[in-house]
Each structure stands twice: as structure tokens, then as C-alpha cells.
PDB file of C-alpha atoms and ligand atoms in Angstrom:
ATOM      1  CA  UNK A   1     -19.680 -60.978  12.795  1.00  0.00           C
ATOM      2  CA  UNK A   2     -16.621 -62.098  14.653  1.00  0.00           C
ATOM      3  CA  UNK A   3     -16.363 -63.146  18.180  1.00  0.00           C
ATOM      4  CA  UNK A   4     -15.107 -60.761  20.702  1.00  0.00           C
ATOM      5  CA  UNK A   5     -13.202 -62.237  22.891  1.00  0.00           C
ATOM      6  CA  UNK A   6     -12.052 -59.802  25.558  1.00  0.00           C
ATOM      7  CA  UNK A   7     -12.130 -55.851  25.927  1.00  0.00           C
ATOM      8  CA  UNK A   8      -9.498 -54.240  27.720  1.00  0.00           C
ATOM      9  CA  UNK A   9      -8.829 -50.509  28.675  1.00  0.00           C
ATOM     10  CA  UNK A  10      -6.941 -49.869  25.525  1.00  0.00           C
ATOM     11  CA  UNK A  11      -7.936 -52.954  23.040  1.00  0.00           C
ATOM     12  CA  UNK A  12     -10.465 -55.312  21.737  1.00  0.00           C
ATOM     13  CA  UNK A  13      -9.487 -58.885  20.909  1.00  0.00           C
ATOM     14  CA  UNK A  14     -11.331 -60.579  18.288  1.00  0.00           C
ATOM     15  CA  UNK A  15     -12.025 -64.170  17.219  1.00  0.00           C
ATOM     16  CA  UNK A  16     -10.372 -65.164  13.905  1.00  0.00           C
ATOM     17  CA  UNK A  17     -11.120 -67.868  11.276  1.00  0.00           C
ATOM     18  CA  UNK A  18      -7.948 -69.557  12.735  1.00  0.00           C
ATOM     19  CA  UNK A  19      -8.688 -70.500  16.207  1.00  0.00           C
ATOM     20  CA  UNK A  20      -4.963 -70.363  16.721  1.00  0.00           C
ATOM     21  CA  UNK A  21      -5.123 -66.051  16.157  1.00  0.00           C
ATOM     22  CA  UNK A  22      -6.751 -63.168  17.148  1.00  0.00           C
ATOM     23  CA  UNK A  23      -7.234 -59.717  16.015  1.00  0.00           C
ATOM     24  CA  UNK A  24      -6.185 -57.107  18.653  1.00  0.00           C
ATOM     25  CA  UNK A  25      -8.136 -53.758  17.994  1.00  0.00           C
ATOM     26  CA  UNK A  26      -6.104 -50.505  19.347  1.00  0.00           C
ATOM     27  CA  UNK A  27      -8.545 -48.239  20.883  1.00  0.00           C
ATOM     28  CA  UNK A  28      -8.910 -44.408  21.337  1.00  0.00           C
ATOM     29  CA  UNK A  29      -9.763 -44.750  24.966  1.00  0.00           C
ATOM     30  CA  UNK A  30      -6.713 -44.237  27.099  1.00  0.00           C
ATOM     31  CA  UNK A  31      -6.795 -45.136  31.246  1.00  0.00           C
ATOM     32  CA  UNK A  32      -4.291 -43.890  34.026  1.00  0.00           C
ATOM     33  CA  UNK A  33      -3.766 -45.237  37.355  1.00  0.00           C
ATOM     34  CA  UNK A  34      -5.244 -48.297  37.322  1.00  0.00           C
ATOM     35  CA  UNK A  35      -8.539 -47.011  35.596  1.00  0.00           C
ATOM     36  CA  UNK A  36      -9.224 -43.912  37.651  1.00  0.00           C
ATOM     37  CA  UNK A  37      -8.456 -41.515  35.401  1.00  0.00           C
ATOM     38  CA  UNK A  38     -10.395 -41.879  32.132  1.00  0.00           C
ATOM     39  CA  UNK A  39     -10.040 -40.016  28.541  1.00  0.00           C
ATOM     40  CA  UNK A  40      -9.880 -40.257  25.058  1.00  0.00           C
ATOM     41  CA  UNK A  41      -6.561 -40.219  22.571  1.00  0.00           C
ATOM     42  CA  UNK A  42      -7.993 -38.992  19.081  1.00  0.00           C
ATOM     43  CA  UNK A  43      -6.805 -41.988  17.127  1.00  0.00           C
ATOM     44  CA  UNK A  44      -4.274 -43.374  19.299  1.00  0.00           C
ATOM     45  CA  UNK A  45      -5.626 -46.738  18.301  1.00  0.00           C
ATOM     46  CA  UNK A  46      -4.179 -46.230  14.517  1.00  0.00           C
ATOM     47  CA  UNK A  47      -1.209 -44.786  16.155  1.00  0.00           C
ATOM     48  CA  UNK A  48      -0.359 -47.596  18.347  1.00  0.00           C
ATOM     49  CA  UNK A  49      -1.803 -49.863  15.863  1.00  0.00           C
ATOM     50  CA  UNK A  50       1.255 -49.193  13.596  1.00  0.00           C
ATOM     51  CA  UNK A  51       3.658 -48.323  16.122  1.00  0.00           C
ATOM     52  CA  UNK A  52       3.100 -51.531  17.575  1.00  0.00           C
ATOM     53  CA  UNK A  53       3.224 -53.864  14.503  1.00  0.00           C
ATOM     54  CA  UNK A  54       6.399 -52.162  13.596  1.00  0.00           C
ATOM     55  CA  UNK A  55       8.367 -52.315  16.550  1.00  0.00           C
ATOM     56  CA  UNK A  56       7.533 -56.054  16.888  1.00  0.00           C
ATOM     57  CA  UNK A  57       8.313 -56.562  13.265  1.00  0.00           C
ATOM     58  CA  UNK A  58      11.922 -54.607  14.398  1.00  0.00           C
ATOM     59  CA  UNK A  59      12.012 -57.300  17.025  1.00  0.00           C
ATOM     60  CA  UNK A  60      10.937 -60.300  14.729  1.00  0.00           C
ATOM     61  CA  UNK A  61      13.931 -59.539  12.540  1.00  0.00           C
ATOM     62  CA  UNK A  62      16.395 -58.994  15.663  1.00  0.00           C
ATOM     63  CA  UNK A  63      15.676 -62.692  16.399  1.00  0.00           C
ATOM     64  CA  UNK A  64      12.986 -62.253  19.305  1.00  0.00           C
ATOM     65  CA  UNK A  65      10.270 -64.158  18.749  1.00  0.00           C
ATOM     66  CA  UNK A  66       6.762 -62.409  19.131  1.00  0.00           C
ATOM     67  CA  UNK A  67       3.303 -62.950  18.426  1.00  0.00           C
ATOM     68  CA  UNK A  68       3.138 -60.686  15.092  1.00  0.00           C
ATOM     69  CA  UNK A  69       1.166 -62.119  11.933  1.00  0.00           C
ATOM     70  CA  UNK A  70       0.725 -59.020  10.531  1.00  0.00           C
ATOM     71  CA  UNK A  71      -1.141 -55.648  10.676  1.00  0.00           C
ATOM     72  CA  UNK A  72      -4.369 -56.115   9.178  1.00  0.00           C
ATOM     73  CA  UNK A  73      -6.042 -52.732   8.888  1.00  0.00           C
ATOM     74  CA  UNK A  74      -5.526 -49.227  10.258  1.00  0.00           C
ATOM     75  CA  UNK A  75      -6.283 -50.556  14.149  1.00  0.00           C
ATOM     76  CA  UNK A  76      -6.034 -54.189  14.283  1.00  0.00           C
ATOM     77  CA  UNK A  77      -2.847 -56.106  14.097  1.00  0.00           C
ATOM     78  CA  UNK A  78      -3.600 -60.402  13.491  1.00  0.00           C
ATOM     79  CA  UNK A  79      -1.205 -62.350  15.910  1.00  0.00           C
ATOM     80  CA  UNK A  80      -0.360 -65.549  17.529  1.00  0.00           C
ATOM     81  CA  UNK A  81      -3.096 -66.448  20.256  1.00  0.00           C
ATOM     82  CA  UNK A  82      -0.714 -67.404  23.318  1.00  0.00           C
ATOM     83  CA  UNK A  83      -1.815 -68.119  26.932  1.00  0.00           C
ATOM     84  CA  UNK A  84      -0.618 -64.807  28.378  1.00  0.00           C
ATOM     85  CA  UNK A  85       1.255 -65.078  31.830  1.00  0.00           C
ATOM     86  CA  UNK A  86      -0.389 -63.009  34.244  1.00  0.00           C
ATOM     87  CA  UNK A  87       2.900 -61.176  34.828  1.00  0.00           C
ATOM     88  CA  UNK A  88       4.055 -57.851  33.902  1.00  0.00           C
ATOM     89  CA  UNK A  89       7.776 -57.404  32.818  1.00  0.00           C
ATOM     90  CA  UNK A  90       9.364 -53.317  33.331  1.00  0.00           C
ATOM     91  CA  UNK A  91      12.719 -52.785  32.244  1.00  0.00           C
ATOM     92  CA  UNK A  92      14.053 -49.296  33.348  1.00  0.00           C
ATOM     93  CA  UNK A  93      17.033 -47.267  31.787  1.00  0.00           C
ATOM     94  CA  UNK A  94      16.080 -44.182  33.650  1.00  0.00           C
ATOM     95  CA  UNK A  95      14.728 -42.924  36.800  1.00  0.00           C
ATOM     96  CA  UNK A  96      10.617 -41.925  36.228  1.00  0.00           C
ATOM     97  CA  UNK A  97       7.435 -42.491  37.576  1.00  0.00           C
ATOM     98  CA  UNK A  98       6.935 -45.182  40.532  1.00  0.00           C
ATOM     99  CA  UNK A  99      10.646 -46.039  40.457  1.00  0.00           C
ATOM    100  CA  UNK A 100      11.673 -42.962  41.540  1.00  0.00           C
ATOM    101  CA  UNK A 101       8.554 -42.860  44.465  1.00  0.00           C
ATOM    102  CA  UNK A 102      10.238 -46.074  45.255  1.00  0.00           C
ATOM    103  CA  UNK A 103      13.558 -45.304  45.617  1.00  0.00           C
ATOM    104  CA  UNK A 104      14.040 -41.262  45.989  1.00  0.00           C
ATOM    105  CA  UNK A 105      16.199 -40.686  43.209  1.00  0.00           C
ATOM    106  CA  UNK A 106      15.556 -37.883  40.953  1.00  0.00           C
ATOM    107  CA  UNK A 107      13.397 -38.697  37.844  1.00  0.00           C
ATOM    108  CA  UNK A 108      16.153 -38.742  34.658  1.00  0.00           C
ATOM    109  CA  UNK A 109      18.529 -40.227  36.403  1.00  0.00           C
ATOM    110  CA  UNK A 110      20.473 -42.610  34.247  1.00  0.00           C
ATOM    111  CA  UNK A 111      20.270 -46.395  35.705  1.00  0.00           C
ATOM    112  CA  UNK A 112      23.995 -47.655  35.701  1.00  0.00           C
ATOM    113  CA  UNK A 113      22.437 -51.049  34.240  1.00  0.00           C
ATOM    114  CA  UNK A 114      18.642 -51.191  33.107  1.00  0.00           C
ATOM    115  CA  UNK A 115      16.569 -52.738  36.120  1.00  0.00           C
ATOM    116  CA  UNK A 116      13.697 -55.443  35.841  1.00  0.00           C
ATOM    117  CA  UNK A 117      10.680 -55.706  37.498  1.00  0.00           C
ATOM    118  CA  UNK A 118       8.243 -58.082  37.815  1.00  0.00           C
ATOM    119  CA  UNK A 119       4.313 -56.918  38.457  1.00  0.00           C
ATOM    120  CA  UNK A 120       1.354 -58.828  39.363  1.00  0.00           C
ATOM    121  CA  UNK A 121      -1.439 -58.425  36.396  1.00  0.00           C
ATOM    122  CA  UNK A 122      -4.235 -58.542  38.599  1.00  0.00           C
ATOM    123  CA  UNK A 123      -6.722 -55.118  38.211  1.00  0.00           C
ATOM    124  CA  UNK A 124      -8.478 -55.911  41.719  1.00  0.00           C
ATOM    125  CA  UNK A 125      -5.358 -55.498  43.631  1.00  0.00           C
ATOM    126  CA  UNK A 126      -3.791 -52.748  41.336  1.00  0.00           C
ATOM    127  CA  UNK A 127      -1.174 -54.551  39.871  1.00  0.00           C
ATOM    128  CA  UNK A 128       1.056 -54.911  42.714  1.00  0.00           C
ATOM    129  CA  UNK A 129       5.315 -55.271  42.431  1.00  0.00           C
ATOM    130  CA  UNK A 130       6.195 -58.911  42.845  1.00  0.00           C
ATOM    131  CA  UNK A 131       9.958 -60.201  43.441  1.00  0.00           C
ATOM    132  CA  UNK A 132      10.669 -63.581  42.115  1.00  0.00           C
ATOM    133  CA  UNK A 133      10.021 -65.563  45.728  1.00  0.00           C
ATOM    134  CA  UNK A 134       5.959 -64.018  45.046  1.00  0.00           C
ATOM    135  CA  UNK A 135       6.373 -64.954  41.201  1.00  0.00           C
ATOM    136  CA  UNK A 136       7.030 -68.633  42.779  1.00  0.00           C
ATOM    137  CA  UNK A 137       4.785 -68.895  45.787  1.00  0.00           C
ATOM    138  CA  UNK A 138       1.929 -67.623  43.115  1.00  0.00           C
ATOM    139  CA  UNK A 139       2.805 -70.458  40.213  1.00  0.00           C
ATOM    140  CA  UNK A 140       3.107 -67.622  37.517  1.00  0.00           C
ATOM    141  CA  UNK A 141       6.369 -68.821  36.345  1.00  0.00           C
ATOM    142  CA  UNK A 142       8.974 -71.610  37.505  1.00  0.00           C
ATOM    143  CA  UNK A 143      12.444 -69.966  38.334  1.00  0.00           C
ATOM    144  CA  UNK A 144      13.698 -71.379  34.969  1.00  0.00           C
ATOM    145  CA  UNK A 145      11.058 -69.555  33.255  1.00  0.00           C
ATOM    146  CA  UNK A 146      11.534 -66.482  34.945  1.00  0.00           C
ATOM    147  CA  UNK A 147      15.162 -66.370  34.133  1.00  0.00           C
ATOM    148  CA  UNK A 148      14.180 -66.586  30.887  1.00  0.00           C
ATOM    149  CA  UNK A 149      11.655 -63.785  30.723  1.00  0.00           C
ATOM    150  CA  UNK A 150      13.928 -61.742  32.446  1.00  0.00           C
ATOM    151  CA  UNK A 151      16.217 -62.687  29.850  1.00  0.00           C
ATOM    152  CA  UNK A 152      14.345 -61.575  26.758  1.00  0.00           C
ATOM    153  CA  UNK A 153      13.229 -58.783  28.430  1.00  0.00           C
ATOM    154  CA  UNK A 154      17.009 -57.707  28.255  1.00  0.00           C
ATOM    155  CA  UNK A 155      17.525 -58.561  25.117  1.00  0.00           C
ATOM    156  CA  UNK A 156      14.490 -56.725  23.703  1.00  0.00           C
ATOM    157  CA  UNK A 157      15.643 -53.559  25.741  1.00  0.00           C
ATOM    158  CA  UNK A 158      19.087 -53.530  23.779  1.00  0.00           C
ATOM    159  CA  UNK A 159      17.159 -53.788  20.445  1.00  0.00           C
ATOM    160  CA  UNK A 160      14.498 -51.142  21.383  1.00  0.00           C
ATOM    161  CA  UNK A 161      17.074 -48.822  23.067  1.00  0.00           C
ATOM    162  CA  UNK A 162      19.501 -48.639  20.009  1.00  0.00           C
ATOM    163  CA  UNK A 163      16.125 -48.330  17.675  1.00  0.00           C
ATOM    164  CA  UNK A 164      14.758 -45.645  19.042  1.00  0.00           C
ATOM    165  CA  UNK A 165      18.118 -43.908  19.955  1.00  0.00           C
ATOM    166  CA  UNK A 166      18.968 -43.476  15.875  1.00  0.00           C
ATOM    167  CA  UNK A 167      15.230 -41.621  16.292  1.00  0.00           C
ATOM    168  CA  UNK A 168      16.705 -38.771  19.043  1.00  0.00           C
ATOM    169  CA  UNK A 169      14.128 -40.868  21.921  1.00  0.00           C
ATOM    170  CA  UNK A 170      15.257 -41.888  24.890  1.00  0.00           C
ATOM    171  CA  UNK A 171      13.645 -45.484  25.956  1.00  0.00           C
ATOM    172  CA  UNK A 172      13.642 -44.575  29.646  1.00  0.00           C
ATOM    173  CA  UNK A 173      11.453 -47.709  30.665  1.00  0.00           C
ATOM    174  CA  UNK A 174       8.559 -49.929  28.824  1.00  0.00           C
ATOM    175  CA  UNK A 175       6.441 -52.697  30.013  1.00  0.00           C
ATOM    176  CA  UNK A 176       6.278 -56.722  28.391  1.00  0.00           C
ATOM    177  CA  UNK A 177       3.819 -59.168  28.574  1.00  0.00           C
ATOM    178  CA  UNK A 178       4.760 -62.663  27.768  1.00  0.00           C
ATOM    179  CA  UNK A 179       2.851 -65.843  26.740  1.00  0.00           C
ATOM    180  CA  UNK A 180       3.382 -69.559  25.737  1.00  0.00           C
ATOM    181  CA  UNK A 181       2.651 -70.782  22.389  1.00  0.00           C
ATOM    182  CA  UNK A 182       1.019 -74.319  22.390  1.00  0.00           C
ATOM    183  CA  UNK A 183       4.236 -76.407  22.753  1.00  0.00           C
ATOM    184  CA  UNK A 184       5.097 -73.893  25.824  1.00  0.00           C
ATOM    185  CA  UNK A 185       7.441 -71.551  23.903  1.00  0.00           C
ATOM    186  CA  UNK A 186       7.685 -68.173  25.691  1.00  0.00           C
ATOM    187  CA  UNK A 187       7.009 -65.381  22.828  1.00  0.00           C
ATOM    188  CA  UNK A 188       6.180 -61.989  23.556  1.00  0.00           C
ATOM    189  CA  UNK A 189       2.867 -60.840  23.368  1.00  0.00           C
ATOM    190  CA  UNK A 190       0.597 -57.710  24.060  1.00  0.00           C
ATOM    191  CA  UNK A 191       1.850 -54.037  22.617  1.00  0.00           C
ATOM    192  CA  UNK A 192       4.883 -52.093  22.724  1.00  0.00           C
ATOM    193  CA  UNK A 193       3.419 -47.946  22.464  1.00  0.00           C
ATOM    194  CA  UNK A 194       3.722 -44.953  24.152  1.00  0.00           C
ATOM    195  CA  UNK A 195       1.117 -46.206  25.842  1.00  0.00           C
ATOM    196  CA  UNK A 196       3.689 -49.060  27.537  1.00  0.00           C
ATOM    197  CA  UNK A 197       6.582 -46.984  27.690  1.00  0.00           C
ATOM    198  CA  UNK A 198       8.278 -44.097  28.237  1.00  0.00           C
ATOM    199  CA  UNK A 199       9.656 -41.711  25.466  1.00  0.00           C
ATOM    200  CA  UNK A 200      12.101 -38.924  26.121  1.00  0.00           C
ATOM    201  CA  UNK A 201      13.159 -36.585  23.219  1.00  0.00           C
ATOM    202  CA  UNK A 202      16.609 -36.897  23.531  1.00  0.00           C
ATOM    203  CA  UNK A 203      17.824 -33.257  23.244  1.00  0.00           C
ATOM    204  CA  UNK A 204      14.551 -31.302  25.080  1.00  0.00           C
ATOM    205  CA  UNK A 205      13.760 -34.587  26.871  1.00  0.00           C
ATOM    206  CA  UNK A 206      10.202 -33.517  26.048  1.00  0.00           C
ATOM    207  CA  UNK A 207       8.060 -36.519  27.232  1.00  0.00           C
ATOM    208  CA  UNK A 208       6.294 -38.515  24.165  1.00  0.00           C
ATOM    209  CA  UNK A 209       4.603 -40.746  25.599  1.00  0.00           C
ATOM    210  CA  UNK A 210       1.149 -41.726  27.908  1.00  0.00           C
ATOM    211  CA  UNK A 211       2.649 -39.562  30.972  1.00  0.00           C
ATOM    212  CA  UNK A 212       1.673 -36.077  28.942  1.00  0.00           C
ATOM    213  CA  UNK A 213      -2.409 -37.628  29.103  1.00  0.00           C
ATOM    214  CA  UNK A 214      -1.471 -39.065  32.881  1.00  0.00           C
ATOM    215  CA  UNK A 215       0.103 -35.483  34.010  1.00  0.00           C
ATOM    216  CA  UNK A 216      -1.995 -33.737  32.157  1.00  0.00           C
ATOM    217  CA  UNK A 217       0.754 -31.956  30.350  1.00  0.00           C
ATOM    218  CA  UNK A 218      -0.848 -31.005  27.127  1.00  0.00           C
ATOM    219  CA  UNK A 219      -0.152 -32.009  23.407  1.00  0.00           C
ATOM    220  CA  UNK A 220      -1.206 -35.536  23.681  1.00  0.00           C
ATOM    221  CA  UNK A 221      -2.265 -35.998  20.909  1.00  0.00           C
ATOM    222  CA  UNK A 222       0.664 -34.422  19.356  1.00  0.00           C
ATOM    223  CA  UNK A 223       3.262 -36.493  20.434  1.00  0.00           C
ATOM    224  CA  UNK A 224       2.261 -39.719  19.711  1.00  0.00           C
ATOM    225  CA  UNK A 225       1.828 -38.566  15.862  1.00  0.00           C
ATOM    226  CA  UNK A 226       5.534 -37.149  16.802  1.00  0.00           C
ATOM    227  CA  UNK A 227       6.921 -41.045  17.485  1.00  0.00           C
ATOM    228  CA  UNK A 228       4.623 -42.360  14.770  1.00  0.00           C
ATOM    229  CA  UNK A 229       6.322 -39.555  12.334  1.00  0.00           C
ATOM    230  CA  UNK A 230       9.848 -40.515  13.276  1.00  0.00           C
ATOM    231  CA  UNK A 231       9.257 -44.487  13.385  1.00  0.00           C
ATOM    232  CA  UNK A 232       7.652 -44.153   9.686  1.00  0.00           C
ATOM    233  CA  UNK A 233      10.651 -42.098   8.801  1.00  0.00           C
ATOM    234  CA  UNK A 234      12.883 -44.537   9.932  1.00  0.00           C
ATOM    235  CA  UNK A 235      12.490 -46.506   7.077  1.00  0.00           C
ATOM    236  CA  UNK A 236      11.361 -49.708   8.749  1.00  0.00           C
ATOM    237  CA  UNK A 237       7.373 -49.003   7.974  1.00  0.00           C
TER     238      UNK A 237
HETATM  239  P1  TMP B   1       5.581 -46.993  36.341  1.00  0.00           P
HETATM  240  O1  TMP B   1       6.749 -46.080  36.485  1.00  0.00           O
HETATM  241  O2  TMP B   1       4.261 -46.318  36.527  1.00  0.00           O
HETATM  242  O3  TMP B   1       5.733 -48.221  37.219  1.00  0.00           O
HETATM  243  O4  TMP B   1       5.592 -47.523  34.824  1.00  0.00           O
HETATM  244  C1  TMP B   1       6.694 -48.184  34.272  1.00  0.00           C
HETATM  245  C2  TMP B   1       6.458 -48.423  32.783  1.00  0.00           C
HETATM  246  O5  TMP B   1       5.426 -49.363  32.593  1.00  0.00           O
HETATM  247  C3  TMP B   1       6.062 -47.190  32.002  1.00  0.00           C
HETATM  248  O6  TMP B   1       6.729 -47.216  30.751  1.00  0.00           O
HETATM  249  C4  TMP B   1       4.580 -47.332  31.780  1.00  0.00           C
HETATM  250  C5  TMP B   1       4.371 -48.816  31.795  1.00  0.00           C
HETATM  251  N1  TMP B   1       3.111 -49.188  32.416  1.00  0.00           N
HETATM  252  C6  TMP B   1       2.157 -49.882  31.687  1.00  0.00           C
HETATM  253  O7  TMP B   1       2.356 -50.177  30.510  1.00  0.00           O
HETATM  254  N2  TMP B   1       0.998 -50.237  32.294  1.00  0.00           N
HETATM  255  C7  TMP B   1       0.731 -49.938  33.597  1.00  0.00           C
HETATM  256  O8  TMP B   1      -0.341 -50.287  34.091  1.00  0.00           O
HETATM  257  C8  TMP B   1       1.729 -49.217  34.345  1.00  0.00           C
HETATM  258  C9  TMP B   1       1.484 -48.852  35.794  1.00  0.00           C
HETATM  259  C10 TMP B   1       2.894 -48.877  33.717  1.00  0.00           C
END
């Protein structure tokens, strides 16, 4: 019986042969402001499973480097096991959710250039925004490093943004988690699913994403098999 390592709100990581991998099981369970809100996906864990080892595959190929092995069965994906920086990377091409409490503009506006933001991963205080003098002052990453993140996290927004533009979705914003291989190589880590980020149809800008189970809008389930369906038909899968 492997070794479960850590449970999350949306995954299980599991112990491998290899103590340099891990097996990250996608769950059904699905979590909304910071773990008040509590539900069930019916199998958004197979969903994301796949939607996740693709789009990191999409990225492997663009030249990013990630933490993909491969998918190993319908919910768990085998990857690099990196020591995860407790840092949360957003990149925004358009105006939803906190950004627009933040700021007052109207959700779908269109960002002149995509913005990046940095969040605290720490539950007990809810994740809080950081700006890079906090990133410092807390030792989660040296300014060179950050730079760096920031970096990637541009580059993997131009890769993701034509992708799923040639699939009629908007990639309005998505959230990265980074680690450091052994040697201290930066590689991205976690998931990338509608979970993570937010999905617009391009022509109804019908939302496909996590904010239909957070807003209560209806059709969860529906429109995650919607990106699934137009990822797998993409050709990539
Ligand atoms: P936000 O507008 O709520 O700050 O979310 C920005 C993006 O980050 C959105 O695509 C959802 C994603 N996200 C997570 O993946 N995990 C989180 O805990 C939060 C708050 C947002």
C-alpha cells in the first residue's frame, strides 16, 4: 500500500517506488473561498487528471520545464517531487474575481498587458496578496528568483493563451505553483484546471471553469467535460 504523503482540498499525493516522484491523485471534492464552501464535482478528478497532464505536456514541448512524468491512470498523474515554494503565482488577462474587488474595474475588462501577482500559500491566514518587498522580508524567494518566476509565469501565459484561444476559451487568469528540483532548478509544479483558472467561452463568454461551483451558477459539471471535450479534440491528447 503506498505512502500518502499529503491530502489537500482537491488532491492526494502518494509515495512512489522512486523517492524522487510522487503520484498526485485529482479528487472529486471541490473547495471555495478558502475552504468555506464545500461540494463535490462528479469526476472532476479524471477531468482535471487529463486536463492537467495535457496542458503540462503542451508546456513540456513549448520548452517550459515542469514536473510531468506521465499520467498514470484515470486520476493520478506521476511527476517530479520538487520542494514547492510556498508562493502562489496569478497571471491575469482579464478583469474577474478579486482583481476587480481590488481595483473597481468591471469584470471582462481586457488587461492592456497580463498582470502578476504574487500570493502567500499559507491556509491559516487565507492566502494573503504579497508584493515582492513581503516575498523578500518572508525568504520565499531571492529577488533573482522572483524575477524568474515571474518570468516563466509570462512565458507559460503566452503558450496557454494561444492554446486555448485555437479552442474558442478565453484564459482570463490562472494560478502557478513553482518548485526546485534537487540542484535548485525552478520547474513548475502543482495543476493547471479549471479548477486554477479561469475559462471564458470566447463567443457567449459562458464561464467554464470553478467560478460556476463558487457562484453557484449551475452546469458544473457540464463544463468541465466541455474544456475536457475541446482539449481532447485538439489533437494534443
Ligand atoms: P482570484 O480572482 O480569486 O484571486 O483568482 C485568480 C485565479 O487564481 C483564478 O483563476 C482562480 C485561481 N485561484 C486558485 O487556483 N486558488 C485559489 O485559492 C484562488 C483564490 C484562486
Amino acid at each position: 500500500m503506498p505512502e500518502l504523503l499529503y491530502e489537500g482540498k482537491a488532491k492526494k499525493i502518494w509515495a512512489t517506488a522512486d523517492p524522487g516522484q510522487v503520484e498526485m491523485e485529482f479528487k472529486d471534492d471541490a473547495t471555495a473561498f478558502n475552504g468555506q464552501k464545500r461540494g463535490t464535482i462528479l469526476d472532476k478528478g479524471v477531468v482535471n487528471a487529463k486536463l492537467s497532464a495535457t496542458l503540462f505536456a503542451v508546456l513540456e514541448r513549448a520548452g517550459i520545464p515542469t514536473h510531468l512524468v506521465r499520467q498514470v491512470d484515470d486520476r493520478r498523474v506521476l511527476v517530479s517531487r520538487l520542494e514547492m515554494l510556498a508562493l502562489e503565482v496569478v497571471v491575469r488577462n482579464v478583469v474577474a474575481g478579486s482583481l476587480g474587488q481590488r481595483t473597481g474595474l468591471a469584470d471582462g475588462t481586457v488587461l492592456e498587458a497580463p498582470v502578476v501577482e504574487l500570493y502567500y500559500k499559507n491556509d491559516a491566514l487565507g492566502d494573503p496578496l504579497f508584493n515582492d518587498e513581503h516575498v523578500a522580508v518572508m525568504k520565499l524567494a531571492v529577488p533573482e528568483r522572483l524575477a524568474e518566476l515571474k518570468q516563466r509565469a509570462r512565458a507559460i501565459n503566452q503558450v496557454l493563451s494561444a492554446f486555448f484561444s485555437e479552442l474558442g476559451l478565453v484564459l482570463v487568469d490562472f494560478k502557478l505553483e513553482f518548485g526546485l528540483r534537487p540542484g535548485g532548478a525552478v520547474v513548475l509544479g502543482d495543476e493547471i484546471t479549471p479548477d486554477t483558472c479561469r475559462l471564458w467561452d470566447a463567443t457567449t463568454r459562458e464561464r467554464l471553469d470553478k467560478d460556476r461551483f463558487r457562484q453557484d451558477l449551475g452546469r458544473v459539471e457540464e463544463a468541465y467535460q466541455e474544456v475536457l471535450k475541446r482539449v481532447a479534440g485538439h489533437g494534443t491528447v
